[in-house]
Short mmCIF file of C-alpha atoms and ligand atoms in Angstrom, two decimals:
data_model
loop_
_atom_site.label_atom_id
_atom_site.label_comp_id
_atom_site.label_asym_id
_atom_site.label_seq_id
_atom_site.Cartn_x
_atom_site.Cartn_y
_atom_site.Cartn_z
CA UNK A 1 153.52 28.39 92.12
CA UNK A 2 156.35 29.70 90.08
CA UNK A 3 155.82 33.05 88.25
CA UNK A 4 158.19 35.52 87.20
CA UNK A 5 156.57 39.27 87.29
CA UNK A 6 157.53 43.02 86.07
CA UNK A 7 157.57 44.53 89.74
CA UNK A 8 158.62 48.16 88.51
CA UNK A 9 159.52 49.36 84.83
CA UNK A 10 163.21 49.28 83.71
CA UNK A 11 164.34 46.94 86.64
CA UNK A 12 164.54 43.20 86.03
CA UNK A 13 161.69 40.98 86.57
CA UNK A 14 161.67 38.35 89.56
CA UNK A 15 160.43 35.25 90.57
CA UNK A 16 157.86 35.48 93.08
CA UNK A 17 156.36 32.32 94.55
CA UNK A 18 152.24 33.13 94.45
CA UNK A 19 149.37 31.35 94.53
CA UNK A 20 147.60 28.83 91.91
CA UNK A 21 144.83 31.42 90.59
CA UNK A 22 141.43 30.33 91.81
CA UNK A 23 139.07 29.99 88.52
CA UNK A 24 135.38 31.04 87.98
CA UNK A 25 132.63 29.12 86.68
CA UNK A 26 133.72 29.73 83.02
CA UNK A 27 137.05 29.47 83.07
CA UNK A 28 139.88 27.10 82.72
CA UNK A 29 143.14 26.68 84.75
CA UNK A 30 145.79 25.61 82.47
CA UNK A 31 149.41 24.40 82.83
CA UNK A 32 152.25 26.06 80.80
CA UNK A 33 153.94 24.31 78.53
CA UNK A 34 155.29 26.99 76.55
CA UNK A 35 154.81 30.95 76.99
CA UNK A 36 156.95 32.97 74.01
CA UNK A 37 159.00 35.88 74.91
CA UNK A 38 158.26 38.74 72.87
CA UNK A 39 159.79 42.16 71.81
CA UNK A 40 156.62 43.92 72.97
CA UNK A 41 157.74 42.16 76.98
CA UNK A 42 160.86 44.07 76.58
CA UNK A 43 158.70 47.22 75.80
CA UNK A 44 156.64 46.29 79.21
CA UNK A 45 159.96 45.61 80.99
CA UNK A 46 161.68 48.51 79.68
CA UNK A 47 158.65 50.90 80.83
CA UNK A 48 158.21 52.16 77.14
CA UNK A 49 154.98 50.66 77.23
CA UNK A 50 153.10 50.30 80.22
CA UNK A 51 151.85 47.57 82.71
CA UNK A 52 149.42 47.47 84.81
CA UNK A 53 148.76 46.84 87.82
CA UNK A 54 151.86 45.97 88.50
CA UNK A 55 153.52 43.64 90.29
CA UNK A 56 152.39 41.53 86.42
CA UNK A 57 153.17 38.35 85.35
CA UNK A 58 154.44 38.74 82.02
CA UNK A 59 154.05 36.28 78.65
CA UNK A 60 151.17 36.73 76.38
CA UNK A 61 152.12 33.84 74.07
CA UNK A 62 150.97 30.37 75.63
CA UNK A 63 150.22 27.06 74.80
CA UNK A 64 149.89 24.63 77.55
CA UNK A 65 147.04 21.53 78.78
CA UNK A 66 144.14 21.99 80.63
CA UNK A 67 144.42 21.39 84.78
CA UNK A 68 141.20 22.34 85.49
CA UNK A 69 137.77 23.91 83.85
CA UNK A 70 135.17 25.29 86.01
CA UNK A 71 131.53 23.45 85.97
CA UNK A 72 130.04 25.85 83.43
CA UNK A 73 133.02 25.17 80.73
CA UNK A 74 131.66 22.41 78.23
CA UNK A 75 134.16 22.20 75.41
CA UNK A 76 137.29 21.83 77.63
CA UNK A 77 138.26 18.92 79.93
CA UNK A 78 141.59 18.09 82.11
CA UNK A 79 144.62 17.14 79.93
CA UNK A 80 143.61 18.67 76.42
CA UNK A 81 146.00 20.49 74.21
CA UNK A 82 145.48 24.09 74.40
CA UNK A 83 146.64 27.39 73.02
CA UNK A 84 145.30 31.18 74.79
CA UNK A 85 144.34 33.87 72.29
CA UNK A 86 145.21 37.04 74.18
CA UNK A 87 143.10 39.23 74.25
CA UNK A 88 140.06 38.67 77.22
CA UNK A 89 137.29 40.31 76.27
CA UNK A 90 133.82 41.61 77.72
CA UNK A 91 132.23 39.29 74.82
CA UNK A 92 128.79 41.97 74.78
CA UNK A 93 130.03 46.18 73.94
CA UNK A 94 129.73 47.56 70.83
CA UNK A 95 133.02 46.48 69.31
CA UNK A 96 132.30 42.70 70.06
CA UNK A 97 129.51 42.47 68.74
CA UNK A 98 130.80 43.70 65.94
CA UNK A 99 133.59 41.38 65.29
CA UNK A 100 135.97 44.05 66.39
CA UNK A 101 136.78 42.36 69.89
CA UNK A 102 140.44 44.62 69.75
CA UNK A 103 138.79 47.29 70.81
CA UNK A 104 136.77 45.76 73.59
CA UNK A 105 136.29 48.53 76.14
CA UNK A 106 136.58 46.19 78.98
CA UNK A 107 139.47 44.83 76.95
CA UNK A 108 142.40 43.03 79.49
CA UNK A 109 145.51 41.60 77.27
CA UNK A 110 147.20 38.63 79.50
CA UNK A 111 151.00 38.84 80.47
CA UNK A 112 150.00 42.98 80.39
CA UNK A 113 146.90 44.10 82.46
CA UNK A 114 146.14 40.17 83.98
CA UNK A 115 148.61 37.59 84.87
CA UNK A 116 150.27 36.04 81.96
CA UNK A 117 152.10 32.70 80.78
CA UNK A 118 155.63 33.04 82.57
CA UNK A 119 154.03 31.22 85.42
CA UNK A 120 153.85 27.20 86.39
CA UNK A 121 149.83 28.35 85.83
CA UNK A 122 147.49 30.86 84.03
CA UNK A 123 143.55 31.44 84.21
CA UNK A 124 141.40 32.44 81.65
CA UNK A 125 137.61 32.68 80.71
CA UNK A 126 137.47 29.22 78.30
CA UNK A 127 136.29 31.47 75.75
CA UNK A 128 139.87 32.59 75.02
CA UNK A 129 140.87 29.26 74.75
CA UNK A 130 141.54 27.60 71.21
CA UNK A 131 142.27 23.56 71.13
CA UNK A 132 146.03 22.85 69.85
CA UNK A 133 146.01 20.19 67.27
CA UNK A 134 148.07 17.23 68.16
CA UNK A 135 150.74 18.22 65.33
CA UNK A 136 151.84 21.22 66.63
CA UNK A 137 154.23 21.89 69.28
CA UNK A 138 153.45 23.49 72.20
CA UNK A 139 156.50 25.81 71.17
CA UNK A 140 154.53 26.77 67.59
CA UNK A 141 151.42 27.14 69.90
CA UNK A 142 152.57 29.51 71.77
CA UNK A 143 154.25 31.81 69.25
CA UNK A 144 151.31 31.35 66.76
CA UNK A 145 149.01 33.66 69.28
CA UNK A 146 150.96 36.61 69.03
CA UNK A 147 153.51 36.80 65.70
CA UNK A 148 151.57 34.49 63.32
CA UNK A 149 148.35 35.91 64.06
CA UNK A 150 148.94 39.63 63.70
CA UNK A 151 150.45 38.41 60.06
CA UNK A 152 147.70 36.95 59.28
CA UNK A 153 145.35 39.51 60.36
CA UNK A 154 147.20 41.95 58.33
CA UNK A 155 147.14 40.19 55.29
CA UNK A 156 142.98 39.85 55.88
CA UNK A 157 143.14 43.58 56.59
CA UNK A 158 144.70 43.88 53.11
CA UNK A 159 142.58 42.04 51.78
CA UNK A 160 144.73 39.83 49.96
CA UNK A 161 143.32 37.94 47.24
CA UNK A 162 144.52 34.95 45.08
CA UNK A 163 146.96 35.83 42.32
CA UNK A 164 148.27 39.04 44.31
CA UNK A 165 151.81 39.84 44.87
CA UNK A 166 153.23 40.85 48.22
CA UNK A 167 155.86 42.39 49.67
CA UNK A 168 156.77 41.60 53.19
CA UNK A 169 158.82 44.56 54.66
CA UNK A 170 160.55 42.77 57.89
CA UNK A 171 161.10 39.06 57.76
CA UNK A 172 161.92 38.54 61.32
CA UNK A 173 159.22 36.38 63.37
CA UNK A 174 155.85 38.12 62.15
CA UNK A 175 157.59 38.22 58.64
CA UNK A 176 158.39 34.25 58.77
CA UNK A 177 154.68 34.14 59.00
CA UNK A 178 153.33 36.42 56.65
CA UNK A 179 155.35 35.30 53.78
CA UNK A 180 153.90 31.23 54.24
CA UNK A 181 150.81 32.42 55.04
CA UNK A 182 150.68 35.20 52.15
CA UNK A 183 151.20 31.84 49.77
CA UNK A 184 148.08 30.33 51.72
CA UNK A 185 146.05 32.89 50.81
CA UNK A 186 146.67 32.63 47.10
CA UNK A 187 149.54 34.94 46.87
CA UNK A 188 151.22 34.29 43.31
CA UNK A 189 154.39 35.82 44.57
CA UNK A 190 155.82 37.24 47.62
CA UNK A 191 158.45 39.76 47.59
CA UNK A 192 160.38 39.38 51.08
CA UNK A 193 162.36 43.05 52.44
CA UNK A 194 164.76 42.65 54.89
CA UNK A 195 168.80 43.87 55.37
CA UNK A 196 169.76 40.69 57.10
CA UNK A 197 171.38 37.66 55.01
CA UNK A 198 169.96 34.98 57.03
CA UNK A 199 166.58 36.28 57.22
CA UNK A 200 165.93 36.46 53.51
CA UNK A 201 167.98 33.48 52.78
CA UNK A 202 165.26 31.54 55.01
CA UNK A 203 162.02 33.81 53.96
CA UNK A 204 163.47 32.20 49.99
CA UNK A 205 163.54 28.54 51.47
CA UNK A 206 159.82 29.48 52.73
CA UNK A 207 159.49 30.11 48.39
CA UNK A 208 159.94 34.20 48.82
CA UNK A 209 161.70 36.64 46.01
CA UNK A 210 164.50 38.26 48.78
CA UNK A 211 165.19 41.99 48.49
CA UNK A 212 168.24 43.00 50.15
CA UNK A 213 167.78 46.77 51.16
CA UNK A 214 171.19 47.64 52.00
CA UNK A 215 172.02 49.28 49.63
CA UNK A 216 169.66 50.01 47.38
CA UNK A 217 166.21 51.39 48.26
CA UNK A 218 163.46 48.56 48.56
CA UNK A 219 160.42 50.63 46.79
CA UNK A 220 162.91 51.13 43.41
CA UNK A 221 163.92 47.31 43.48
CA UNK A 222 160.33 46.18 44.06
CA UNK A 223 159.09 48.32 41.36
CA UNK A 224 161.99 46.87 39.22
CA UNK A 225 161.06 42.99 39.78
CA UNK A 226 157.42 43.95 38.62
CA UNK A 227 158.01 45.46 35.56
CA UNK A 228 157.33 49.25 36.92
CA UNK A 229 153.93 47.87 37.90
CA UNK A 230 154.12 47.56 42.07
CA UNK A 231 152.57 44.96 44.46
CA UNK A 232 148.80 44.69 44.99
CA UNK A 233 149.46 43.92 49.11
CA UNK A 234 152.95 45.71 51.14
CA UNK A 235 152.79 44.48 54.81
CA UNK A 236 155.23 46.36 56.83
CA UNK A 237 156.21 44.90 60.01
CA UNK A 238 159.14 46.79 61.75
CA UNK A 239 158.29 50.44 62.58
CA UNK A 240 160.33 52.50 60.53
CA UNK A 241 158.88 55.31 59.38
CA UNK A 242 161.58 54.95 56.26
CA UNK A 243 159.81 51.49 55.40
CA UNK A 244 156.51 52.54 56.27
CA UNK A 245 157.13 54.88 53.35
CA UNK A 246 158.82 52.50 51.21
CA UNK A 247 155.72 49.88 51.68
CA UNK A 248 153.36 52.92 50.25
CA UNK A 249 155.62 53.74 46.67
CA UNK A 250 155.95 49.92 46.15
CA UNK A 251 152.33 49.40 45.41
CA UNK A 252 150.32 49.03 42.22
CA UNK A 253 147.55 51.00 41.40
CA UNK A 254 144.63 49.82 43.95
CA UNK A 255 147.00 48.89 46.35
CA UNK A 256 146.81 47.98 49.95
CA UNK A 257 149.48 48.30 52.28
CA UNK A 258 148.96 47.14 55.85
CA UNK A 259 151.09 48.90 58.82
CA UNK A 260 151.82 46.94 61.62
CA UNK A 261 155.33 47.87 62.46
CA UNK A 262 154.60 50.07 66.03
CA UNK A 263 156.30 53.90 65.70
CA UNK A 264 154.63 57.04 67.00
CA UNK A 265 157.06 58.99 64.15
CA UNK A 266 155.44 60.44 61.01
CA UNK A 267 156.78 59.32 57.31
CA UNK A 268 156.03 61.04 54.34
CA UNK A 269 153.41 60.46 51.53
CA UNK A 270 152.65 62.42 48.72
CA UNK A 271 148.91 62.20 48.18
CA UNK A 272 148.51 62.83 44.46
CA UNK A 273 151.51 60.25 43.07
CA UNK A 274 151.06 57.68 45.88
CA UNK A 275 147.41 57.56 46.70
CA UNK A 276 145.18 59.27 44.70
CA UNK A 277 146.16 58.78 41.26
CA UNK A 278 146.69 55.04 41.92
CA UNK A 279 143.71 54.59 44.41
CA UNK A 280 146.35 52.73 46.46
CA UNK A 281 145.39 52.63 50.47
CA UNK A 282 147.07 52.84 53.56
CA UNK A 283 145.90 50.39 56.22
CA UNK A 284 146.65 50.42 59.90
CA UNK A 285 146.93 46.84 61.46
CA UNK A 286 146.01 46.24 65.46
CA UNK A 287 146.45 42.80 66.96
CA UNK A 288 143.81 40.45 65.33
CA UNK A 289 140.59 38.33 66.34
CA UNK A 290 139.87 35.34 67.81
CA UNK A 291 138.00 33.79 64.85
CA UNK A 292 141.54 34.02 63.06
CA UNK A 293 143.24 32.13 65.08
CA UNK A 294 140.82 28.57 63.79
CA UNK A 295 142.10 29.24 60.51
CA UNK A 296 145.59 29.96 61.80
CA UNK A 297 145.75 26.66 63.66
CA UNK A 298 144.01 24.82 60.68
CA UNK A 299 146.93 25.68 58.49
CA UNK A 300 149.84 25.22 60.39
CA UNK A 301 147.84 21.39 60.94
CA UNK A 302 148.30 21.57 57.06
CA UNK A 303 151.87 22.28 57.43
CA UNK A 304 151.22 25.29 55.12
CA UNK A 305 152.80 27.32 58.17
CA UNK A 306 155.80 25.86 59.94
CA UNK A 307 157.30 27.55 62.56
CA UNK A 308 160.34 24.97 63.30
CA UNK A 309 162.80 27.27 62.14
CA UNK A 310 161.45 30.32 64.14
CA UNK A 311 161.66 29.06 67.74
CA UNK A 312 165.18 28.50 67.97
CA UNK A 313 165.92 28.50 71.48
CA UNK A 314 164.20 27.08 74.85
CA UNK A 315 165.39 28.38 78.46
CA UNK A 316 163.66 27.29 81.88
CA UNK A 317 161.01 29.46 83.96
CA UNK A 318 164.32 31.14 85.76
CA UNK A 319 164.19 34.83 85.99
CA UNK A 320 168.07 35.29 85.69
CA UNK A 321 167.51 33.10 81.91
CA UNK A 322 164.19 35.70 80.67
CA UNK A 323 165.96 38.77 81.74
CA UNK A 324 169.22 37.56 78.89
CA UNK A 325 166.41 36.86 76.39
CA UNK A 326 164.78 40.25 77.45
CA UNK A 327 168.41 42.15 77.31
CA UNK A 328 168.90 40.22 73.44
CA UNK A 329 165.83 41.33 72.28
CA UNK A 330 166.56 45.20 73.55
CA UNK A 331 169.81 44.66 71.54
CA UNK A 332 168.18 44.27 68.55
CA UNK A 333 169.71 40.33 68.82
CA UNK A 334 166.40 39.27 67.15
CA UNK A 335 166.44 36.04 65.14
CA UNK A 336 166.34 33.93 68.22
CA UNK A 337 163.24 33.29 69.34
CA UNK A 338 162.61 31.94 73.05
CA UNK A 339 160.51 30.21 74.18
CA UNK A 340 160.08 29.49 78.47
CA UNK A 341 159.47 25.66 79.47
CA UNK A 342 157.96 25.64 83.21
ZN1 ZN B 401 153.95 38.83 71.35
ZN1 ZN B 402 133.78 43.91 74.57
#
């Protein structure tokens, strides 16, 4: 089959013919039908974070159908509808028993440390496998796994309740998501950061407040639109440490804001205003679980998420096509999301 694999950091991937992966007794071959291209596959490409072993077939977002399921799968046949949470885990240490599966210690993350989605084919233990309602695109499928579900999963880590307001810091593709699913959850408004036009002109068609920080810092206009009071729930989702900072002095007293935005740089808090004397907390956000992603899929069936105006753009499983998206996305060309179509 077709599969186009990292073969060394910062060189372009290729497309290496290999061989249909054999399956175990509890697993399930399935056929892409759409595998998303993500900034964090730029990272992997670009060495910054690492792969391995390596050669790797990339793509950790996939939705496809079902080819094959070994004898001991029961809930999966031939030809069903299927999306791939991605994460594979062990299923029995201390973490997954404990509903933290993220920190399995025999953890593997497809498309990163197995074979992932930009192939004709993919394995996986059926466990990892979530049915894909007939109302969803294979294209929302696919980019639900990894974008929509770390929203979500930072909004839970938040703890948002009904009647909270939110600001979204970052309404690029995880951002598109947490401001419909912040309104899911109850949210009575949601406060959308961002310094692109388009961006916050859609996150206000998905019902958001926009705040344009150009030119005016985000924390002093959020704390303006709420009457001095701040937001119960800031979700940042880029990396800066500048908005990392800005998601902290925009909350109300016992406020939660969730950090999923990947930097290894330090930001600033000062303990007494920001924390203490407002009991606000700082929450750090990593991937999210599998018994998310029923609730996930249950509400884009709903149509309470839509992701129709966040895949914008479909190319073929070519390796000359995914190393353009790859180069867009290291260009900051975000906005565009890709999705491959074996
Ligand atoms: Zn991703
Ligand atoms: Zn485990």
């Amino acid at each position: 089959m077709k599969a186009v694999r990292l073969i060394e950091p910062q060189r372009p991937l290729q497309m290496q013919e290999i061989p249909v992966p054999e399956i175990g007794v509890n697993d399930v071959l399935v056929r892409v039908q759409a595998a998303g291209i993500c900034h964090s596959d730029a990272h992997y490409r670009a060495g910054t974070s690492r792969v391995e072993p390596l050669p790797m077939t990339l793509g950790h977002e996939v939705a496809g159908v079902i080819e094959t399921a070994g004898d001991g799968v029961t809930h999966l046949k031939p030809d069903d509808r299927v999306c791939l949470h991605y994460m594979i885990t062990c299923g029995h240490c201390v973490y997954c028993n404990a509903g933290q599966e993220q920190f399995c210690t025999g953890g593997a993350m497809i498309g990163k440390h197995r074979d992932g989605g930009y192939a004709e084919y993919i394995a996986v233990p059926a466990r990892s496998v979530f049915n894909l309602p007939a109302g969803i695109s294979f294209d929302a499928g696919a980019v639900m796994m990894c974008s929509s579900a770390t929203a979500f999963h930072a909004l839970r880590k938040a703890r948002l309740a009904a009647g909270d307001t939110v600001a979204v810091f970052g309404v690029g593709g995880l951002g598109m998501s947490a401001v419909q699913l912040a309104f899911a959850l109850g949210a009575a408004c949601v406060y959308a950061v961002d310094i692109n036009p388009a961006r916050l002109a859609l996150a206000q068609k998905y019902g958001a407040q926009p705040i344009d920080a150009t030119f005016e810092d985000a924390a002093i206009q959020v704390r303006r639109r709420t009457w001095g009071r701040g937001v119960d729930v800031a979700v940042e989702l880029i990396g800066l440490p500048q908005t990392m900072r800005q998601a902290v002095q925009s909350l109300a007293i016992q406020g939660r804001a969730a950090l999923a935005g990947i930097t290894q740089k330090s930001f600033d808090v000062r303990p007494y205003d920001e924390l203490i004397n407002r009991e606000a907390e700082i929450i750090g956000v990593s991937d999210h679980l599998a018994q998310e992603l029923p609730m996930l899929l249950e509400l884009a069936k709903l149509g309470r998420l839509d992701l129709s105006q966040v895949v914008t753009r479909s190319i073929p499983l070519a390796a000359d096509a995914i190393n353009a998206a790859l180069d867009n996305l290291d260009q900051f060309g975000e906005g565009v999301r890709v999705v491959i179509h074996p």
